[in-house]
């Protein structure tokens, strides 16, 4: 295996393990924390044949076995973080910890009664997504099921919990916007933040509007960034890319990035009313595969919804009576 797969910090008590996932992200950062309470795995990654093999190699390199795992912690419900939790639990018997809200999202997305796939298709076609993408959506959504199987038995963590891992006590911080019920973990004395996808270096975390989930995700994301910016952080361990030291600055840059995008949409709509897809195509282009198009459409809708919340944009029915258009108030 490549030596870069595992990086270690702080007397080897915190190890970052890169687990492969689909492009464009390519890998998710899992963390293995070693302490007197045992081994804690944070965000084990998506469940695939490849990730199973990578963990076997990582366990060997770290000199641990599944039986040493005392806890599995999930920052948020996305398949690249939560997906393998049930599999890890089946190997180790360890409890899986996540927030109640994040657990609710797993059921909304993949539960037996989930209607997400139909609702998402209706939402996107109402917002003008061309048929060529709409018809790819059901199979694309189905493709995540294997990545989140088997389903773990979950124990809830909240901000009131003080959680011990890596031989120290962490403060869970619940935020939303990127994912409802997202937990970051802050160690006060050493000013370490394990931040999942709440704040990422280089990448702007996706902020998606999804039917039945957070009705105003961009507003929630901005409030969350503001909340996280209040913590003094010497090093942040993110869910993707590399650990970074400019956490506070990064939260402020992300807020600015979204404010600028909102302004850009207002300027576009000042020219003419547009469908969600038309706004999306200007912001993100339309040379996108279905995976990126889904993120682009839902991120565009999150922005337009924020402008509606701010009283700057209104929604009306297009001339075909089947598509919505957005225009300035
Ligand atoms: Zn995520
Ligand atoms: Zn992620």
mmCIF file of C-alpha atoms and ligand atoms in Angstrom:
data_model
loop_
_atom_site.group_PDB
_atom_site.id
_atom_site.type_symbol
_atom_site.label_atom_id
_atom_site.label_comp_id
_atom_site.label_asym_id
_atom_site.label_seq_id
_atom_site.Cartn_x
_atom_site.Cartn_y
_atom_site.Cartn_z
ATOM 1 C CA UNK A 1 0.000 0.000 0.000
ATOM 2 C CA UNK A 2 1.108 3.570 -0.499
ATOM 3 C CA UNK A 3 2.614 5.215 2.549
ATOM 4 C CA UNK A 4 0.286 8.209 2.123
ATOM 5 C CA UNK A 5 -2.759 6.133 2.966
ATOM 6 C CA UNK A 6 -2.115 6.655 6.679
ATOM 7 C CA UNK A 7 -0.853 9.832 8.350
ATOM 8 C CA UNK A 8 -0.389 10.159 12.116
ATOM 9 C CA UNK A 9 -0.554 13.024 14.625
ATOM 10 C CA UNK A 10 -0.065 13.579 18.311
ATOM 11 C CA UNK A 11 1.970 10.570 19.473
ATOM 12 C CA UNK A 12 0.113 8.458 16.904
ATOM 13 C CA UNK A 13 -3.134 8.866 18.869
ATOM 14 C CA UNK A 14 -4.844 10.353 15.805
ATOM 15 C CA UNK A 15 -4.379 8.541 12.487
ATOM 16 C CA UNK A 16 -5.917 9.668 9.213
ATOM 17 C CA UNK A 17 -6.784 6.785 6.877
ATOM 18 C CA UNK A 18 -7.656 7.585 3.266
ATOM 19 C CA UNK A 19 -10.525 5.454 1.988
ATOM 20 C CA UNK A 20 -11.310 5.504 -1.737
ATOM 21 C CA UNK A 21 -14.541 6.886 -3.115
ATOM 22 C CA UNK A 22 -15.899 8.000 -6.479
ATOM 23 C CA UNK A 23 -14.502 11.118 -8.217
ATOM 24 C CA UNK A 24 -14.361 14.072 -7.980
ATOM 25 C CA UNK A 25 -13.596 13.721 -4.241
ATOM 26 C CA UNK A 26 -11.578 10.474 -4.743
ATOM 27 C CA UNK A 27 -11.068 9.748 -1.057
ATOM 28 C CA UNK A 28 -12.694 10.347 2.306
ATOM 29 C CA UNK A 29 -10.649 10.849 5.462
ATOM 30 C CA UNK A 30 -11.430 8.293 8.130
ATOM 31 C CA UNK A 31 -9.837 8.799 11.522
ATOM 32 C CA UNK A 32 -8.598 6.167 13.946
ATOM 33 C CA UNK A 33 -8.228 7.472 17.505
ATOM 34 C CA UNK A 34 -6.300 5.427 20.025
ATOM 35 C CA UNK A 35 -6.849 5.869 23.768
ATOM 36 C CA UNK A 36 -7.289 4.088 27.083
ATOM 37 C CA UNK A 37 -10.955 3.546 26.158
ATOM 38 C CA UNK A 38 -9.940 1.585 23.026
ATOM 39 C CA UNK A 39 -9.967 2.343 19.318
ATOM 40 C CA UNK A 40 -12.498 4.767 17.843
ATOM 41 C CA UNK A 41 -13.142 4.894 14.102
ATOM 42 C CA UNK A 42 -14.619 8.149 12.802
ATOM 43 C CA UNK A 43 -16.405 8.060 9.404
ATOM 44 C CA UNK A 44 -15.391 4.616 8.096
ATOM 45 C CA UNK A 45 -16.221 5.511 4.456
ATOM 46 C CA UNK A 46 -18.552 4.094 1.790
ATOM 47 C CA UNK A 47 -19.106 0.340 1.868
ATOM 48 C CA UNK A 48 -17.510 -1.168 -1.245
ATOM 49 C CA UNK A 49 -15.249 -4.138 -1.983
ATOM 50 C CA UNK A 50 -12.388 -1.668 -2.358
ATOM 51 C CA UNK A 51 -12.983 -0.017 1.027
ATOM 52 C CA UNK A 52 -13.174 -3.427 2.762
ATOM 53 C CA UNK A 53 -9.715 -4.247 1.356
ATOM 54 C CA UNK A 54 -8.319 -0.836 2.291
ATOM 55 C CA UNK A 55 -9.443 -1.267 5.896
ATOM 56 C CA UNK A 56 -7.883 -4.743 6.106
ATOM 57 C CA UNK A 57 -4.578 -3.182 5.012
ATOM 58 C CA UNK A 58 -4.991 -0.204 7.338
ATOM 59 C CA UNK A 59 -5.725 -2.430 10.352
ATOM 60 C CA UNK A 60 -2.594 -4.465 9.588
ATOM 61 C CA UNK A 61 -0.463 -1.343 9.239
ATOM 62 C CA UNK A 62 -1.861 0.171 12.448
ATOM 63 C CA UNK A 63 -1.452 -3.132 14.306
ATOM 64 C CA UNK A 64 -5.090 -3.337 15.348
ATOM 65 C CA UNK A 65 -7.934 -5.763 14.760
ATOM 66 C CA UNK A 66 -11.694 -5.262 14.546
ATOM 67 C CA UNK A 67 -12.034 -6.610 18.095
ATOM 68 C CA UNK A 68 -10.043 -3.581 19.371
ATOM 69 C CA UNK A 69 -12.687 -1.141 18.094
ATOM 70 C CA UNK A 70 -14.680 0.268 21.005
ATOM 71 C CA UNK A 71 -16.692 2.899 19.114
ATOM 72 C CA UNK A 72 -17.647 3.914 15.577
ATOM 73 C CA UNK A 73 -18.523 7.592 15.215
ATOM 74 C CA UNK A 74 -20.298 9.110 12.210
ATOM 75 C CA UNK A 75 -20.150 12.876 11.589
ATOM 76 C CA UNK A 76 -23.051 12.845 9.114
ATOM 77 C CA UNK A 77 -25.303 10.566 7.088
ATOM 78 C CA UNK A 78 -23.709 10.885 3.623
ATOM 79 C CA UNK A 79 -22.715 7.474 2.164
ATOM 80 C CA UNK A 80 -19.012 8.394 1.961
ATOM 81 C CA UNK A 81 -18.951 8.845 5.773
ATOM 82 C CA UNK A 82 -21.741 6.722 7.261
ATOM 83 C CA UNK A 83 -21.865 3.974 4.615
ATOM 84 C CA UNK A 84 -19.547 1.443 6.224
ATOM 85 C CA UNK A 85 -20.699 1.961 9.835
ATOM 86 C CA UNK A 86 -22.973 -1.098 9.788
ATOM 87 C CA UNK A 87 -20.264 -3.275 8.256
ATOM 88 C CA UNK A 88 -17.707 -2.097 10.879
ATOM 89 C CA UNK A 89 -20.268 -2.812 13.582
ATOM 90 C CA UNK A 90 -20.799 -6.330 12.213
ATOM 91 C CA UNK A 91 -17.017 -6.942 12.418
ATOM 92 C CA UNK A 92 -16.456 -5.423 15.858
ATOM 93 C CA UNK A 93 -19.751 -5.390 17.747
ATOM 94 C CA UNK A 94 -18.940 -1.759 18.651
ATOM 95 C CA UNK A 95 -21.671 0.857 19.121
ATOM 96 C CA UNK A 96 -22.241 3.327 16.263
ATOM 97 C CA UNK A 97 -22.686 6.923 17.454
ATOM 98 C CA UNK A 98 -24.350 9.681 15.440
ATOM 99 C CA UNK A 99 -26.895 12.442 16.017
ATOM 100 C CA UNK A 100 -30.598 11.639 16.086
ATOM 101 C CA UNK A 101 -31.181 14.116 13.231
ATOM 102 C CA UNK A 102 -28.509 12.461 11.069
ATOM 103 C CA UNK A 103 -30.072 9.060 11.749
ATOM 104 C CA UNK A 104 -33.448 10.448 10.647
ATOM 105 C CA UNK A 105 -31.800 11.510 7.362
ATOM 106 C CA UNK A 106 -30.551 7.957 6.699
ATOM 107 C CA UNK A 107 -34.172 6.764 6.895
ATOM 108 C CA UNK A 108 -35.377 9.631 4.701
ATOM 109 C CA UNK A 109 -32.808 8.691 2.055
ATOM 110 C CA UNK A 110 -32.713 4.885 2.191
ATOM 111 C CA UNK A 111 -35.406 3.681 4.612
ATOM 112 C CA UNK A 112 -38.033 1.168 3.480
ATOM 113 C CA UNK A 113 -40.661 3.952 3.346
ATOM 114 C CA UNK A 114 -38.398 6.453 1.547
ATOM 115 C CA UNK A 115 -40.023 8.387 -1.291
ATOM 116 C CA UNK A 116 -36.914 10.505 -1.910
ATOM 117 C CA UNK A 117 -36.186 9.210 -5.413
ATOM 118 C CA UNK A 118 -39.666 10.059 -6.767
ATOM 119 C CA UNK A 119 -39.781 13.393 -4.925
ATOM 120 C CA UNK A 120 -36.357 14.413 -6.195
ATOM 121 C CA UNK A 121 -37.328 13.560 -9.762
ATOM 122 C CA UNK A 122 -40.517 15.653 -9.432
ATOM 123 C CA UNK A 123 -38.563 18.541 -7.909
ATOM 124 C CA UNK A 124 -35.944 18.570 -10.653
ATOM 125 C CA UNK A 125 -38.400 18.246 -13.536
ATOM 126 C CA UNK A 126 -40.524 21.042 -11.978
ATOM 127 C CA UNK A 127 -37.316 23.106 -12.049
ATOM 128 C CA UNK A 128 -36.599 22.395 -15.697
ATOM 129 C CA UNK A 129 -33.927 19.675 -15.581
ATOM 130 C CA UNK A 130 -33.870 18.161 -19.113
ATOM 131 C CA UNK A 131 -35.181 14.637 -19.585
ATOM 132 C CA UNK A 132 -31.702 13.290 -20.476
ATOM 133 C CA UNK A 133 -30.633 13.784 -16.827
ATOM 134 C CA UNK A 134 -33.999 13.022 -15.228
ATOM 135 C CA UNK A 135 -34.026 9.543 -16.717
ATOM 136 C CA UNK A 136 -30.593 8.767 -15.207
ATOM 137 C CA UNK A 137 -31.633 9.844 -11.728
ATOM 138 C CA UNK A 138 -33.446 6.713 -10.411
ATOM 139 C CA UNK A 139 -30.555 4.329 -11.204
ATOM 140 C CA UNK A 140 -28.061 6.852 -9.823
ATOM 141 C CA UNK A 141 -29.957 7.114 -6.527
ATOM 142 C CA UNK A 142 -30.312 3.314 -6.293
ATOM 143 C CA UNK A 143 -26.547 2.927 -6.680
ATOM 144 C CA UNK A 144 -25.997 4.244 -3.140
ATOM 145 C CA UNK A 145 -27.980 1.472 -1.429
ATOM 146 C CA UNK A 146 -25.111 -1.038 -1.447
ATOM 147 C CA UNK A 147 -22.751 1.629 -0.040
ATOM 148 C CA UNK A 148 -24.915 2.050 3.092
ATOM 149 C CA UNK A 149 -25.693 -1.640 3.677
ATOM 150 C CA UNK A 150 -25.844 -3.233 6.242
ATOM 151 C CA UNK A 151 -27.655 -0.696 8.409
ATOM 152 C CA UNK A 152 -26.093 -0.213 11.873
ATOM 153 C CA UNK A 153 -27.792 -0.122 15.234
ATOM 154 C CA UNK A 154 -27.321 3.498 16.317
ATOM 155 C CA UNK A 155 -26.695 5.214 19.669
ATOM 156 C CA UNK A 156 -27.463 8.936 19.710
ATOM 157 C CA UNK A 157 -24.938 11.645 20.504
ATOM 158 C CA UNK A 158 -25.885 15.267 21.129
ATOM 159 C CA UNK A 159 -24.203 18.528 22.100
ATOM 160 C CA UNK A 160 -24.928 17.648 25.731
ATOM 161 C CA UNK A 161 -22.779 14.510 25.429
ATOM 162 C CA UNK A 162 -19.114 14.716 26.337
ATOM 163 C CA UNK A 163 -17.475 12.057 24.236
ATOM 164 C CA UNK A 164 -14.235 10.269 25.088
ATOM 165 C CA UNK A 165 -12.014 9.093 22.239
ATOM 166 C CA UNK A 166 -8.264 9.129 21.645
ATOM 167 C CA UNK A 167 -7.788 9.384 25.437
ATOM 168 C CA UNK A 168 -9.422 12.817 25.672
ATOM 169 C CA UNK A 169 -12.838 14.411 26.002
ATOM 170 C CA UNK A 170 -14.476 15.982 22.935
ATOM 171 C CA UNK A 171 -17.336 18.418 22.632
ATOM 172 C CA UNK A 172 -19.830 17.471 19.872
ATOM 173 C CA UNK A 173 -20.990 20.505 17.851
ATOM 174 C CA UNK A 174 -24.158 20.023 15.823
ATOM 175 C CA UNK A 175 -24.573 21.982 12.587
ATOM 176 C CA UNK A 176 -26.538 21.714 9.354
ATOM 177 C CA UNK A 177 -26.602 23.009 5.806
ATOM 178 C CA UNK A 178 -24.225 20.456 4.319
ATOM 179 C CA UNK A 179 -26.069 17.704 6.184
ATOM 180 C CA UNK A 180 -28.706 17.977 8.926
ATOM 181 C CA UNK A 181 -27.460 16.827 12.325
ATOM 182 C CA UNK A 182 -23.793 16.990 11.305
ATOM 183 C CA UNK A 183 -21.481 16.555 14.301
ATOM 184 C CA UNK A 184 -18.008 18.072 14.553
ATOM 185 C CA UNK A 185 -15.838 17.278 17.576
ATOM 186 C CA UNK A 186 -13.795 19.895 19.422
ATOM 187 C CA UNK A 187 -11.032 19.270 21.929
ATOM 188 C CA UNK A 188 -10.794 22.431 24.001
ATOM 189 C CA UNK A 189 -7.311 22.079 25.540
ATOM 190 C CA UNK A 190 -5.493 21.294 22.290
ATOM 191 C CA UNK A 191 -7.852 23.328 20.068
ATOM 192 C CA UNK A 192 -8.376 20.412 17.683
ATOM 193 C CA UNK A 193 -11.494 20.317 15.498
ATOM 194 C CA UNK A 194 -12.604 17.144 13.732
ATOM 195 C CA UNK A 195 -15.008 18.798 11.320
ATOM 196 C CA UNK A 196 -16.277 16.170 8.843
ATOM 197 C CA UNK A 197 -17.679 18.061 5.850
ATOM 198 C CA UNK A 198 -18.983 21.042 7.890
ATOM 199 C CA UNK A 199 -15.911 23.017 6.772
ATOM 200 C CA UNK A 200 -13.533 21.767 4.077
ATOM 201 C CA UNK A 201 -10.261 23.201 2.784
ATOM 202 C CA UNK A 202 -10.179 23.990 -0.975
ATOM 203 C CA UNK A 203 -13.651 22.528 -1.590
ATOM 204 C CA UNK A 204 -16.901 24.360 -0.866
ATOM 205 C CA UNK A 205 -19.080 21.803 0.993
ATOM 206 C CA UNK A 206 -22.193 21.053 -1.041
ATOM 207 C CA UNK A 207 -25.361 22.678 0.285
ATOM 208 C CA UNK A 208 -28.355 20.819 -1.102
ATOM 209 C CA UNK A 209 -32.085 21.379 -1.003
ATOM 210 C CA UNK A 210 -33.771 17.969 -0.706
ATOM 211 C CA UNK A 211 -37.539 17.388 -0.471
ATOM 212 C CA UNK A 212 -38.709 16.804 3.106
ATOM 213 C CA UNK A 213 -35.320 17.666 4.618
ATOM 214 C CA UNK A 214 -34.133 21.104 5.800
ATOM 215 C CA UNK A 215 -36.442 23.655 4.077
ATOM 216 C CA UNK A 216 -33.743 26.377 4.070
ATOM 217 C CA UNK A 217 -30.353 24.657 3.942
ATOM 218 C CA UNK A 218 -28.248 27.648 2.864
ATOM 219 C CA UNK A 219 -29.523 29.765 5.742
ATOM 220 C CA UNK A 220 -28.747 26.865 8.095
ATOM 221 C CA UNK A 221 -25.280 26.513 6.561
ATOM 222 C CA UNK A 222 -24.467 30.212 7.041
ATOM 223 C CA UNK A 223 -25.664 30.115 10.669
ATOM 224 C CA UNK A 224 -23.586 26.946 11.170
ATOM 225 C CA UNK A 225 -20.426 28.527 9.746
ATOM 226 C CA UNK A 226 -20.933 31.472 12.054
ATOM 227 C CA UNK A 227 -21.280 29.091 15.012
ATOM 228 C CA UNK A 228 -18.119 27.165 14.075
ATOM 229 C CA UNK A 229 -16.118 30.354 13.485
ATOM 230 C CA UNK A 230 -16.392 31.114 17.214
ATOM 231 C CA UNK A 231 -14.076 28.206 18.110
ATOM 232 C CA UNK A 232 -10.365 28.788 18.368
ATOM 233 C CA UNK A 233 -8.798 26.042 16.244
ATOM 234 C CA UNK A 234 -5.095 25.214 15.884
ATOM 235 C CA UNK A 235 -5.655 22.252 13.560
ATOM 236 C CA UNK A 236 -8.765 20.987 11.788
ATOM 237 C CA UNK A 237 -9.197 17.409 10.576
ATOM 238 C CA UNK A 238 -11.670 17.481 7.656
ATOM 239 C CA UNK A 239 -13.615 14.747 5.852
ATOM 240 C CA UNK A 240 -11.813 15.416 2.549
ATOM 241 C CA UNK A 241 -8.414 16.781 1.489
ATOM 242 C CA UNK A 242 -5.733 17.490 4.096
ATOM 243 C CA UNK A 243 -5.755 18.699 7.709
ATOM 244 C CA UNK A 244 -5.497 22.497 7.825
ATOM 245 C CA UNK A 245 -4.712 25.295 10.255
ATOM 246 C CA UNK A 246 -6.744 28.238 8.886
ATOM 247 C CA UNK A 247 -10.143 27.042 10.167
ATOM 248 C CA UNK A 248 -11.596 30.414 11.235
ATOM 249 C CA UNK A 249 -10.477 32.101 8.026
ATOM 250 C CA UNK A 250 -11.956 29.242 5.989
ATOM 251 C CA UNK A 251 -15.402 29.607 7.640
ATOM 252 C CA UNK A 252 -15.421 33.320 6.785
ATOM 253 C CA UNK A 253 -14.321 32.646 3.189
ATOM 254 C CA UNK A 254 -17.135 30.130 2.728
ATOM 255 C CA UNK A 255 -19.704 32.648 4.007
ATOM 256 C CA UNK A 256 -18.345 35.214 1.535
ATOM 257 C CA UNK A 257 -18.411 32.668 -1.315
ATOM 258 C CA UNK A 258 -22.129 32.022 -0.791
ATOM 259 C CA UNK A 259 -22.964 35.715 -0.380
ATOM 260 C CA UNK A 260 -21.248 36.398 -3.710
ATOM 261 C CA UNK A 261 -23.137 33.580 -5.398
ATOM 262 C CA UNK A 262 -26.461 34.933 -4.086
ATOM 263 C CA UNK A 263 -25.570 38.315 -5.552
ATOM 264 C CA UNK A 264 -24.673 36.690 -8.867
ATOM 265 C CA UNK A 265 -28.084 35.004 -9.044
ATOM 266 C CA UNK A 266 -29.848 38.302 -8.283
ATOM 267 C CA UNK A 267 -27.929 39.916 -11.170
ATOM 268 C CA UNK A 268 -28.890 37.063 -13.504
ATOM 269 C CA UNK A 269 -32.571 37.295 -12.563
ATOM 270 C CA UNK A 270 -32.476 41.072 -13.041
ATOM 271 C CA UNK A 271 -31.945 40.321 -16.757
ATOM 272 C CA UNK A 272 -34.805 37.823 -17.079
ATOM 273 C CA UNK A 273 -36.852 35.250 -15.126
ATOM 274 C CA UNK A 274 -35.172 31.825 -15.183
ATOM 275 C CA UNK A 275 -35.897 28.224 -14.243
ATOM 276 C CA UNK A 276 -33.812 26.505 -11.586
ATOM 277 C CA UNK A 277 -32.018 24.535 -14.285
ATOM 278 C CA UNK A 278 -31.208 27.691 -16.275
ATOM 279 C CA UNK A 279 -29.661 29.292 -13.190
ATOM 280 C CA UNK A 280 -27.801 26.036 -12.485
ATOM 281 C CA UNK A 281 -26.394 25.850 -16.040
ATOM 282 C CA UNK A 282 -24.987 29.393 -15.755
ATOM 283 C CA UNK A 283 -23.450 28.728 -12.317
ATOM 284 C CA UNK A 284 -22.079 25.238 -12.877
ATOM 285 C CA UNK A 285 -22.217 24.613 -16.658
ATOM 286 C CA UNK A 286 -24.095 21.663 -18.106
ATOM 287 C CA UNK A 287 -21.236 19.359 -19.042
ATOM 288 C CA UNK A 288 -21.908 17.397 -15.882
ATOM 289 C CA UNK A 289 -22.524 13.733 -15.140
ATOM 290 C CA UNK A 290 -25.663 12.875 -13.196
ATOM 291 C CA UNK A 291 -23.854 12.799 -9.832
ATOM 292 C CA UNK A 292 -22.496 16.333 -10.199
ATOM 293 C CA UNK A 293 -25.705 17.565 -11.826
ATOM 294 C CA UNK A 294 -27.677 16.412 -8.769
ATOM 295 C CA UNK A 295 -25.367 18.399 -6.473
ATOM 296 C CA UNK A 296 -25.463 21.396 -8.833
ATOM 297 C CA UNK A 297 -29.281 21.431 -9.092
ATOM 298 C CA UNK A 298 -29.843 21.014 -5.356
ATOM 299 C CA UNK A 299 -27.193 23.630 -4.547
ATOM 300 C CA UNK A 300 -28.782 26.084 -7.001
ATOM 301 C CA UNK A 301 -32.205 25.509 -5.432
ATOM 302 C CA UNK A 302 -30.727 26.036 -1.946
ATOM 303 C CA UNK A 303 -29.525 29.463 -3.110
ATOM 304 C CA UNK A 304 -32.763 30.473 -4.811
ATOM 305 C CA UNK A 305 -34.720 29.407 -1.713
ATOM 306 C CA UNK A 306 -32.444 31.614 0.405
ATOM 307 C CA UNK A 307 -33.220 34.565 -1.891
ATOM 308 C CA UNK A 308 -36.948 33.813 -1.499
ATOM 309 C CA UNK A 309 -36.465 33.735 2.296
ATOM 310 C CA UNK A 310 -34.711 37.106 2.073
ATOM 311 C CA UNK A 311 -37.680 38.501 0.106
ATOM 312 C CA UNK A 312 -35.625 39.205 -3.030
ATOM 313 C CA UNK A 313 -36.956 36.495 -5.350
ATOM 314 C CA UNK A 314 -40.374 35.028 -6.026
ATOM 315 C CA UNK A 315 -41.527 31.882 -7.725
ATOM 316 C CA UNK A 316 -44.161 31.704 -10.470
ATOM 317 C CA UNK A 317 -45.499 29.157 -12.916
ATOM 318 C CA UNK A 318 -43.866 29.082 -16.355
ATOM 319 C CA UNK A 319 -45.883 29.432 -19.561
ATOM 320 C CA UNK A 320 -45.918 25.628 -20.002
ATOM 321 C CA UNK A 321 -47.607 25.365 -16.555
ATOM 322 C CA UNK A 322 -45.271 22.484 -15.710
ATOM 323 C CA UNK A 323 -42.120 24.366 -14.816
ATOM 324 C CA UNK A 324 -41.470 27.001 -12.153
ATOM 325 C CA UNK A 325 -39.590 30.180 -12.947
ATOM 326 C CA UNK A 326 -37.833 32.502 -10.533
ATOM 327 C CA UNK A 327 -37.906 36.273 -10.834
ATOM 328 C CA UNK A 328 -36.961 39.269 -8.744
ATOM 329 C CA UNK A 329 -39.605 40.658 -6.398
HETATM 330 ZN ZN1 LIG B 1 -20.934 15.114 3.246
HETATM 331 ZN ZN1 LIG B 2 -17.973 13.743 2.348
#
